Short mmCIF file of C-alpha atoms in Angstrom, two decimals:
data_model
loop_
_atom_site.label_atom_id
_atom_site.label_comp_id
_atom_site.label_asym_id
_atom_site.label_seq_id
_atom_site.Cartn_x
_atom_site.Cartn_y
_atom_site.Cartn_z
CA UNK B 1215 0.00 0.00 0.00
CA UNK B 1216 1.63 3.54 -0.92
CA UNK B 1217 1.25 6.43 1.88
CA UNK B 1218 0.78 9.71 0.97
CA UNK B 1219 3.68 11.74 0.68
CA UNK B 1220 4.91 15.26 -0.76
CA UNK B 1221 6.94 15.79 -3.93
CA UNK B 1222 7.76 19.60 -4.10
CA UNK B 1223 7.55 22.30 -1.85
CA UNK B 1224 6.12 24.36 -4.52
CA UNK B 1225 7.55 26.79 -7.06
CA UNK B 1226 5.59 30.72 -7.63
CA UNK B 1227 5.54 31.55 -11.55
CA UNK B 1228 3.79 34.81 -13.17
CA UNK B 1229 1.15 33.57 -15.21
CA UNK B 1230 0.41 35.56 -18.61
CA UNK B 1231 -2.80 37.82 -17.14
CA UNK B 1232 -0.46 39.39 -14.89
CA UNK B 1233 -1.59 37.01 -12.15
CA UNK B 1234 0.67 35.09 -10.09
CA UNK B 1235 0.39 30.87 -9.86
CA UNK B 1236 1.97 28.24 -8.37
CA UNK B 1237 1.79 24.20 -7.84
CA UNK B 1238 2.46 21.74 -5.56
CA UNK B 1239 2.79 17.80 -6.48
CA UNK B 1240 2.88 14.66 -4.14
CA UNK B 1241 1.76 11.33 -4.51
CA UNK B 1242 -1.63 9.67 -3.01
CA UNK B 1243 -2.31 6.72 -1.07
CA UNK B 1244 -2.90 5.07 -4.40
CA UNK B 1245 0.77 6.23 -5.87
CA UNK B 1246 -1.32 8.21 -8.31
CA UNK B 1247 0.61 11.93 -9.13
CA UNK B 1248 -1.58 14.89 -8.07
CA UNK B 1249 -0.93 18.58 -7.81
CA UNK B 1250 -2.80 21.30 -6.07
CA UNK B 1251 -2.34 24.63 -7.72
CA UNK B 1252 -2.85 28.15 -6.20
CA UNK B 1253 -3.18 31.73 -7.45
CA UNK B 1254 -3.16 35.05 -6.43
CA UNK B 1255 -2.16 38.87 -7.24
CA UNK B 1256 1.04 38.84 -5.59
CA UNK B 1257 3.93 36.82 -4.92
CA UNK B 1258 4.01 36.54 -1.59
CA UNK B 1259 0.48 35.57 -1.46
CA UNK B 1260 1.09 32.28 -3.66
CA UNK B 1261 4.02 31.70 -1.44
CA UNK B 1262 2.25 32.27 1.78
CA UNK B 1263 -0.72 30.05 0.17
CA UNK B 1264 1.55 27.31 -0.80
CA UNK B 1265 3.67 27.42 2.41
CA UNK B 1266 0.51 26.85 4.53
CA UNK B 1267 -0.53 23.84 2.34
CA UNK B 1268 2.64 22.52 2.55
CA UNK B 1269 2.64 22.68 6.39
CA UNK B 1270 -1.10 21.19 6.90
CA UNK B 1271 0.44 17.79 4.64
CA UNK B 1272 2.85 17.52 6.84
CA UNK B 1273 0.95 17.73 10.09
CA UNK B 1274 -1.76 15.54 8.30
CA UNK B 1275 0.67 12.57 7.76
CA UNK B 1276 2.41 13.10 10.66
CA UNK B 1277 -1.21 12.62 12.41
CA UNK B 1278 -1.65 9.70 10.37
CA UNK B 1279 1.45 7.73 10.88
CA UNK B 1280 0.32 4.72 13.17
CA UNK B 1281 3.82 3.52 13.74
CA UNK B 1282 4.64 6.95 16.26
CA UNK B 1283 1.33 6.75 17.78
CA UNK B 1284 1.39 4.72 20.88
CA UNK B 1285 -0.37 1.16 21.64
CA UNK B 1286 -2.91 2.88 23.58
CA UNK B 1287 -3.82 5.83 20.94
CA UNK B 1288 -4.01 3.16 18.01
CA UNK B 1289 -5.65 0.49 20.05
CA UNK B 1290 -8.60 3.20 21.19
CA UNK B 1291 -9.05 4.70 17.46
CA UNK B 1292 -9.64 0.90 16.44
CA UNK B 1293 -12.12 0.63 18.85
CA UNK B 1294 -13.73 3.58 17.90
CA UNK B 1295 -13.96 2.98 14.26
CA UNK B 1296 -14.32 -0.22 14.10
CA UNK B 1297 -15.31 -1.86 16.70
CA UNK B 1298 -17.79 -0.10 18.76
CA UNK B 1299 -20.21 0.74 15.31
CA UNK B 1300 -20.50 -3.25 15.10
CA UNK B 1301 -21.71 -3.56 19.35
CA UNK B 1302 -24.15 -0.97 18.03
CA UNK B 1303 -26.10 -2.68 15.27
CA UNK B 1304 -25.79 -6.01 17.55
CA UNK B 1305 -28.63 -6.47 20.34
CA UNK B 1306 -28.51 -9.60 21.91
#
């Protein structure tokens, strides 16, 4: 299974209608290529947009990463998703 991980940091390019753009690629959990592209009037606005992506993937897979998370965090998210939903459908 592939995890989700960044390719660029993101490069800010004028685009021809005087705007500016910029892109961001990383791979899916399905090793498909993706990009997410921003815009904006200035520079520093494409940058700032891009930086704040870039910092919410992070935290995202860091968040998702079950090998740092301890027993008792991963054991209790199990329960949650997928355990306690089937106690609630069963009724003795």
């Amino acid at each position: 299974m592939a995890q989700k991980k960044l390719l660029t940091n993101g490069k800010a390019f004028k685009r021809t209608d005087a705007r500016w753009g910029g892109t961001v690629w990383y791979m899916d959990e399905r090793g498909e290529r993706k990009r997410k592209s921003f815009s904006g009037t200035t520079k520093a606005e494409v940058t700032k947009k891009m930086t704040n992506y870039v910092a919410a993937f992070k935290e995202e897979l860091q968040e998702s990463d079950e090998s740092r998370k301890t027993l008792k965090e991963s054991m209790t998210h199990w329960l949650q998703v997928f355990k306690f939903p089937c106690m609630l459908l069963y009724k003795p």
